[in-house]
Coordinates of C-alpha atoms in Angstrom, one line a residue:
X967 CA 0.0 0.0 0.0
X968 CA 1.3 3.4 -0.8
X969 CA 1.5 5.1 2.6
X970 CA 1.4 8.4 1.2
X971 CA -2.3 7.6 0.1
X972 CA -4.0 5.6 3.0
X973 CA -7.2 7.8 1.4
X974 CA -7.6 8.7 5.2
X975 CA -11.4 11.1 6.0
X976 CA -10.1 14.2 7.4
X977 CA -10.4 14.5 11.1
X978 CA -10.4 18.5 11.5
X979 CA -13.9 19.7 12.0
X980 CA -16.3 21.2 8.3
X981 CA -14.4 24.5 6.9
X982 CA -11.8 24.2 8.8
X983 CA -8.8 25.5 6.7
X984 CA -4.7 23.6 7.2
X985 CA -1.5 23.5 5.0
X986 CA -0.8 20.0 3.1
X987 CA 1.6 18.9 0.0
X988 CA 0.2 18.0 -2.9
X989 CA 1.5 14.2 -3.2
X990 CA -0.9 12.6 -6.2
X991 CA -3.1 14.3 -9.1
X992 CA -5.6 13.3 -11.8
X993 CA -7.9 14.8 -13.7
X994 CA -9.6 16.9 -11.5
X995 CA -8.5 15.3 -8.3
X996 CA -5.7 15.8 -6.2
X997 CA -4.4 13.7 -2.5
X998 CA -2.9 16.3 -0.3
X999 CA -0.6 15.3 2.3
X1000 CA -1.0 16.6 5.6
X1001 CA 1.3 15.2 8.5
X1002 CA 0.8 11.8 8.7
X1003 CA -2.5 12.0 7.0
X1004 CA -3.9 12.3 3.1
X1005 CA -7.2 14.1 1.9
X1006 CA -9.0 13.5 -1.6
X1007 CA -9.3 17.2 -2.4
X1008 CA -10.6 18.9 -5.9
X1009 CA -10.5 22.8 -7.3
X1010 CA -12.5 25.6 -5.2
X1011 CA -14.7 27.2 -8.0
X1012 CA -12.3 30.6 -8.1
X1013 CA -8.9 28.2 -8.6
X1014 CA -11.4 25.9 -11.1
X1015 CA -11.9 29.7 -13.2
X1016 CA -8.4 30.6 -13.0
X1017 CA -7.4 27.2 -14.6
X1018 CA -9.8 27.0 -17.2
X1019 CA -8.4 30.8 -18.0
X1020 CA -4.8 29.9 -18.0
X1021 CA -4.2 28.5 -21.5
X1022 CA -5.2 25.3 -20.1
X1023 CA -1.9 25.2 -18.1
X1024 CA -1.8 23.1 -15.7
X1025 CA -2.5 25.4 -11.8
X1026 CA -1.4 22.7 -9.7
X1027 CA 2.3 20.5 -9.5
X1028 CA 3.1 17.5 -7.2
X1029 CA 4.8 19.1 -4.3
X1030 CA 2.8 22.3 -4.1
X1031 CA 2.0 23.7 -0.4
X1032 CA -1.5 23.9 -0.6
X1033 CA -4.4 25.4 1.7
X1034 CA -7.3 23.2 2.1
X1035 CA -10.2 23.6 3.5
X1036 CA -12.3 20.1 5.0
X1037 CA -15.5 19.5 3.5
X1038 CA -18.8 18.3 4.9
X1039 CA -18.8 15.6 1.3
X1040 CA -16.4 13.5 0.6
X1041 CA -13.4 16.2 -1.0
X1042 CA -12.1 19.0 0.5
X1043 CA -11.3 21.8 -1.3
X1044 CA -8.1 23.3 -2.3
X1045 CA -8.4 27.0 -1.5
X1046 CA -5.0 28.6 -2.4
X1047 CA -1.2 27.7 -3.5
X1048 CA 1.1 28.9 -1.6
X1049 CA 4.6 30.3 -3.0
X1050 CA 6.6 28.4 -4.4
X1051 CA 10.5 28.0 -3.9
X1052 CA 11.1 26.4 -7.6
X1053 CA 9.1 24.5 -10.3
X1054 CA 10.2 22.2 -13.0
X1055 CA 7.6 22.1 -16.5
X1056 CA 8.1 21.2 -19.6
X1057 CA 6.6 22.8 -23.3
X1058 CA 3.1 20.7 -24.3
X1059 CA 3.5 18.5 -27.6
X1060 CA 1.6 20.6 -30.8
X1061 CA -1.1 18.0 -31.9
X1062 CA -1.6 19.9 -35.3
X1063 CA 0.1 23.3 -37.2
X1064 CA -1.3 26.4 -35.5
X1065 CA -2.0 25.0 -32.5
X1066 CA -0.7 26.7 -29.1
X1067 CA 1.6 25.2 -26.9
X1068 CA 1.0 25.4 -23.3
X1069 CA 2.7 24.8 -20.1
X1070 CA 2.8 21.2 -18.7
X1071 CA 3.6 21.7 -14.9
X1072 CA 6.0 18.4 -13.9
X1073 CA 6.6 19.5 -9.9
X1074 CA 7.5 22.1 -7.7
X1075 CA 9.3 22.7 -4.4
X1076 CA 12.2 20.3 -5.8
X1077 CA 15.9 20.0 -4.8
X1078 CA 17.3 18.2 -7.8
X1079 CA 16.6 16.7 -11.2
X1080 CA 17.9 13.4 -11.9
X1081 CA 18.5 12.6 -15.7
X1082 CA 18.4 8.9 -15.9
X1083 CA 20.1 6.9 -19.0
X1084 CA 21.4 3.3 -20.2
X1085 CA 25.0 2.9 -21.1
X1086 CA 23.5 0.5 -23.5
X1087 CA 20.4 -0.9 -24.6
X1088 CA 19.1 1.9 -25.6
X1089 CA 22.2 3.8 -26.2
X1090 CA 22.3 6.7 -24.5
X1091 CA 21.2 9.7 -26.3
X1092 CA 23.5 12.2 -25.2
X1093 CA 21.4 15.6 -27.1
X1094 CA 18.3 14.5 -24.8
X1095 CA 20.8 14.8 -22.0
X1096 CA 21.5 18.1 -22.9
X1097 CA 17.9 19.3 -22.8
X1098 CA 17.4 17.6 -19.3
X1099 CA 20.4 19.9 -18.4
X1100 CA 19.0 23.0 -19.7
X1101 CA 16.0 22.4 -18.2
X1102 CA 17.3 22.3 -14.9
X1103 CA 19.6 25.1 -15.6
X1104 CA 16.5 27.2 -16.5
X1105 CA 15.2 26.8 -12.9
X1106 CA 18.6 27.2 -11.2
X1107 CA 17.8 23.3 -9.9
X1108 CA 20.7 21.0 -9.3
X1109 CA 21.2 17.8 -11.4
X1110 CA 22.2 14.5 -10.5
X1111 CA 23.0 12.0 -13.7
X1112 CA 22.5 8.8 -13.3
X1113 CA 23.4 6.0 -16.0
X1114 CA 22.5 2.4 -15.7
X1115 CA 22.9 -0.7 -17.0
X1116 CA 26.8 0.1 -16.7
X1117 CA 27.8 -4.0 -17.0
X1118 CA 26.4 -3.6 -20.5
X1119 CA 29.1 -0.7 -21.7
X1120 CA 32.1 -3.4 -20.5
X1121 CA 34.1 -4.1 -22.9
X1122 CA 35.7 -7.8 -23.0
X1123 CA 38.6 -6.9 -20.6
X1124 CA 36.2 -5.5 -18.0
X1125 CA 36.9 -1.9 -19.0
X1126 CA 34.4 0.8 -19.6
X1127 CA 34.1 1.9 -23.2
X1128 CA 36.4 4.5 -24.2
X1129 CA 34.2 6.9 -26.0
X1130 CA 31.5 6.2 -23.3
X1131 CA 33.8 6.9 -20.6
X1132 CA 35.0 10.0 -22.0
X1133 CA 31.6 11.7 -22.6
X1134 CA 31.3 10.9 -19.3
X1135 CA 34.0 12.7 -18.2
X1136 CA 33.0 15.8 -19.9
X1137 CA 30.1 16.0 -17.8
X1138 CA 32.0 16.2 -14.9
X1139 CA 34.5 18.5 -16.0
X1140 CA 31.5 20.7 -16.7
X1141 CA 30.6 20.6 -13.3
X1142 CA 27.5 17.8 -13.2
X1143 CA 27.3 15.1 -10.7
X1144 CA 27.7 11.5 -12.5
X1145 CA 26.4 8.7 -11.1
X1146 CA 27.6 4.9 -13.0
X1147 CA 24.8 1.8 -11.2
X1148 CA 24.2 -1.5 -12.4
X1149 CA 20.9 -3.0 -10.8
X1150 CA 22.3 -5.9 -11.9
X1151 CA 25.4 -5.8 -9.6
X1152 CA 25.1 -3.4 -7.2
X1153 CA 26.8 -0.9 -8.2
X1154 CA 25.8 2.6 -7.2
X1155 CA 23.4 1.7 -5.2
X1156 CA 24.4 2.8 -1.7
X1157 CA 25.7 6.1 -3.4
X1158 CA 22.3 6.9 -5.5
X1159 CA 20.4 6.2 -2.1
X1160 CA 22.7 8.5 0.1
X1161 CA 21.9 11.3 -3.2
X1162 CA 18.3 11.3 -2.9
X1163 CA 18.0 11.0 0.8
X1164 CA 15.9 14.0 2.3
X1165 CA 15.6 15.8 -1.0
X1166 CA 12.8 15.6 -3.1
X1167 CA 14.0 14.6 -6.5
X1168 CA 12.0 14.5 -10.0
X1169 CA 13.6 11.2 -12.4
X1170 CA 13.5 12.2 -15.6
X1171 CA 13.8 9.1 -18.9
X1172 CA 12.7 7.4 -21.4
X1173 CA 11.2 4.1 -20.9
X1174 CA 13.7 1.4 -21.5
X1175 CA 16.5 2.7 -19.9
X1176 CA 16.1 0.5 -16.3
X1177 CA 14.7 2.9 -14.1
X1178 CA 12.3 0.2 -12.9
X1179 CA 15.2 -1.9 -11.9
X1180 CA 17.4 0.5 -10.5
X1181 CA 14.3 1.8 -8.5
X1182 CA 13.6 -1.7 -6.7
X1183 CA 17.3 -1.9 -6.1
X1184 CA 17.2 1.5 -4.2
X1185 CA 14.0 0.6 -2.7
X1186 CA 12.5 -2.9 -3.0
X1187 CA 9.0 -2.5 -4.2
X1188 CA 9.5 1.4 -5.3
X1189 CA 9.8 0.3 -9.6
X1190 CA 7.2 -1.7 -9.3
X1191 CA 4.6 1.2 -7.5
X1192 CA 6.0 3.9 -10.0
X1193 CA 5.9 1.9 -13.1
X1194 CA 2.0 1.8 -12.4
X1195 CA 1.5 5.3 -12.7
X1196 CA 1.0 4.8 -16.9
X1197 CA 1.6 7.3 -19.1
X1198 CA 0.9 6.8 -23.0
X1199 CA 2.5 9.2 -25.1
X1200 CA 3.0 9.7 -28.8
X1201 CA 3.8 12.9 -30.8
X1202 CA 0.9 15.6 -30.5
X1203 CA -0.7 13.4 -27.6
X1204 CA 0.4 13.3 -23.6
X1205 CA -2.4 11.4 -21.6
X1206 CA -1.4 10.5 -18.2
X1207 CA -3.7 8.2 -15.5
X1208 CA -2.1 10.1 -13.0
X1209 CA 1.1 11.8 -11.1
X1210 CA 2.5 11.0 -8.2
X1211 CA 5.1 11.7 -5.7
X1212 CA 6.5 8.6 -3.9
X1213 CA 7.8 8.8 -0.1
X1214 CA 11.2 7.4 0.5
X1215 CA 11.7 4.8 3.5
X1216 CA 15.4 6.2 4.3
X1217 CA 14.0 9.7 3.9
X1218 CA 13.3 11.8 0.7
X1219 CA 10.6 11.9 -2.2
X1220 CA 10.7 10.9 -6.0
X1221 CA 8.5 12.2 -8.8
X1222 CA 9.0 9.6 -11.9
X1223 CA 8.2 11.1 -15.3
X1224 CA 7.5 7.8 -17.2
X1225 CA 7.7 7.3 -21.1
X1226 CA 7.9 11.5 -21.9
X1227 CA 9.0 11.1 -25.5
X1228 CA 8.9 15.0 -26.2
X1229 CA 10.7 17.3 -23.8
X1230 CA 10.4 20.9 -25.2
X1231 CA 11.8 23.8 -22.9
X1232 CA 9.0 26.2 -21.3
X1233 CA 9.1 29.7 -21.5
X1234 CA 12.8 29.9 -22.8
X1235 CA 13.8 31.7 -26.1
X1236 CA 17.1 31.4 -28.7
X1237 CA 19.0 33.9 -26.8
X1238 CA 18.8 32.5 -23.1
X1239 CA 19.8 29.0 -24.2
X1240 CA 23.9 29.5 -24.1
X1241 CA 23.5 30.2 -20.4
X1242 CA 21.9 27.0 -20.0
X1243 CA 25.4 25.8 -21.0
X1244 CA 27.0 25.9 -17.9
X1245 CA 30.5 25.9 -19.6
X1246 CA 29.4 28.5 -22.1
X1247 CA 29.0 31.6 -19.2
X1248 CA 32.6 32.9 -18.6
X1249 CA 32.8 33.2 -22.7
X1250 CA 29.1 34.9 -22.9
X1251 CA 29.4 38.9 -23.3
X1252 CA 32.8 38.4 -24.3
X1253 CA 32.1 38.8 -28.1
X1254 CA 31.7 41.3 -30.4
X1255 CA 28.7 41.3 -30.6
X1256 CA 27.8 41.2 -27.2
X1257 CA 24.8 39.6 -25.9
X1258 CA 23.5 39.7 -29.6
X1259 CA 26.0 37.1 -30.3
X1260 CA 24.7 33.7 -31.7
X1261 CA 28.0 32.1 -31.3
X1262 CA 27.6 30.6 -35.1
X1263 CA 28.7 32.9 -37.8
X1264 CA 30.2 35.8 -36.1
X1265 CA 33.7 36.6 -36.3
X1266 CA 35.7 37.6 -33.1
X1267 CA 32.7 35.3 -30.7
X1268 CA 34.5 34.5 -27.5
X1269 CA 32.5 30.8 -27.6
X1270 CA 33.6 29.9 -30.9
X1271 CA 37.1 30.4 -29.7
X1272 CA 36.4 28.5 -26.8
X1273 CA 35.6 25.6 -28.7
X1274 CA 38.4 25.8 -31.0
X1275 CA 40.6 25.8 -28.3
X1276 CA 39.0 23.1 -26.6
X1277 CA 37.5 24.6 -23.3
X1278 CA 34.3 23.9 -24.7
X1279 CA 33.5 20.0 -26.3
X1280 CA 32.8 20.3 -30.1
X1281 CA 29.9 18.0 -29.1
X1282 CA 28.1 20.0 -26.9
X1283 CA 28.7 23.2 -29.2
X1284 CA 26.8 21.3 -31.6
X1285 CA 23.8 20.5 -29.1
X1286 CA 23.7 24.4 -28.4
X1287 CA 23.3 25.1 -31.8
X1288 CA 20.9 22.2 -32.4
X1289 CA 18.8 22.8 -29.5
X1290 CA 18.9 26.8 -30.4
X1291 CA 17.5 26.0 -33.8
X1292 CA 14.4 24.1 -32.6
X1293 CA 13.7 27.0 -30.6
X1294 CA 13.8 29.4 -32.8
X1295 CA 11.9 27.1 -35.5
X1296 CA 8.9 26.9 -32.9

């Protein structure tokens, strides 16, 4: 049973208002968290006319601080969100040409983002990386990176493929975190736990990469309970049963984001996304062109430089530019 829903009645007495964190949502239904207790709450009517008016934005995230107020039928109400230290969202897939993107809220009140990816089986796609990256950068959020299935990117001799182990490296120098597990042999384990103890972390991947696995090696059980929140996505489509943020035994919480094919950046333009690139700031305003720089075609650009001496990677120079293309293409 998850034991952040026991679907508990609320005990306070009728209109009685308290704080809680949002821990589950559906369509139109949210669990708060309150203590050691949960509430089935919905939408007062003036947060239900601000959503509809919001460009059908999603008002509420998993880990909001909410005030509720108890109700004599079976939900309480959700009367106000209270301010928010951070929030992680991501751009809403375009079913059809001319329609309007909107913001897909993923959580809020988070401490770090963990990227997750398979040294093998699926390779590992390094650009999607990238955006993960940028996506944290956005929201000043830390990232932990965490690749799996590391017995599968041994080579004969027991070593760790060059060019894998190199890219890896880069990450590091860069300044990330990089975590190497193997659900299949241990390894990691005790380090990922001791990373996502008392924080409350949001998993991002793509289904196939062994989260499940890794997740009941962390925590036995916890693959299994996240894998059953089931998200079906496809391009131009995101339909989700429901969210939900899981309670750690040896302390902390976890948001999975199951199967998200599309990540597009929110409310980000062309010209912010070199700052995203943490190894791209002591170079930015350094050009001749100042901030109007689009480190491509200009002559005297302090990045461009940077990469041809190699204090920038000629690989993640070209994800810049990629990932600065599709922006300005949207």
């Amino acid at each position: 049973m998850n034991n952040l829903h026991m679907n508990r009645q609320p005990t306070f007495t009728s209109g009685e208002i308290g704080d809680g964190i949002v821990v589950r949502k559906s369509t139109n239904q949210y669990v708060v968290k309150q203590a050691d207790q949960t509430f089935d709450c919905t939408l007062s009517p003036k947060l239900k006319h601000l959503e509809s008016s919001n460009r059908r934005a999603d008002l509420i995230a998993l880990g909001d601080r909410v005030k509720i107020v108890s109700s004599p039928t079976n939900n309480s109400l959700i009367v106000e969100i209270l301010p928010r230290r951070n929030k992680l969202s991501r751009r809403s897939a375009v079913p059809m040409p001319g329609a309007v993107p909107y913001e897909q809220l993923i959580a809020a009140n988070i401490d770090q983002v963990v990227p997750v990816f398979a040294a093998a089986s699926p390779a590992p796609k390094w650009g999607l990386l990238d955006r993960y990256l940028a996506l944290a950068e956005a929201e000043e959020l830390e990232s932990l990176i965490v690749i799996t299935k590391l017995d599968l990117a041994t080579q004969n001799n027991g070593e760790v493929d060059m060019d894998f182990q190199t890219i890896i490296e880069e990450y590091r120098c860069i300044g990330y975190s990089v975590l190497l597990t193997s659900a299949m042999n241990g390894l990691g384990i005790v380090e990922l736990r001791n990373q996502l103890r008392g924080k409350t972390s949001v998993m991002l991947g793509k289904s196939g990469v062994g989260k499940s696995a890794l997740l009941n090696a962390v925590q036995p059980g916890l693959g299994l309970r996240t894998g059953a929140v089931s998200t079906v996505t496809g391009k131009g489509k995101h339909t989700t049963t429901h969210l939900e943020m899981f309670e750690l035994l040896f302390g902390g919480n976890l948001v999975d984001t199951p199967g998200v094919r599309e990540f597009g950046l929110w409310d980000v333009d062309g010209q912010d996304i070199a700052y995203l690139y943490k190894e791209f700031r002591p170079y930015l305003g350094r050009c001749r062109f100042g901030s109007g720089c689009h480190h491509q075609h200009e002559p005297n650009c302090s990045v461009q430089e940077a990469v041809n001496q190699g204090h920038i990677t000629a690989r993640r120079y070209l994800s810049y530019l990629n990932l600065r293309h599709e922006l300005e293409m949207e």
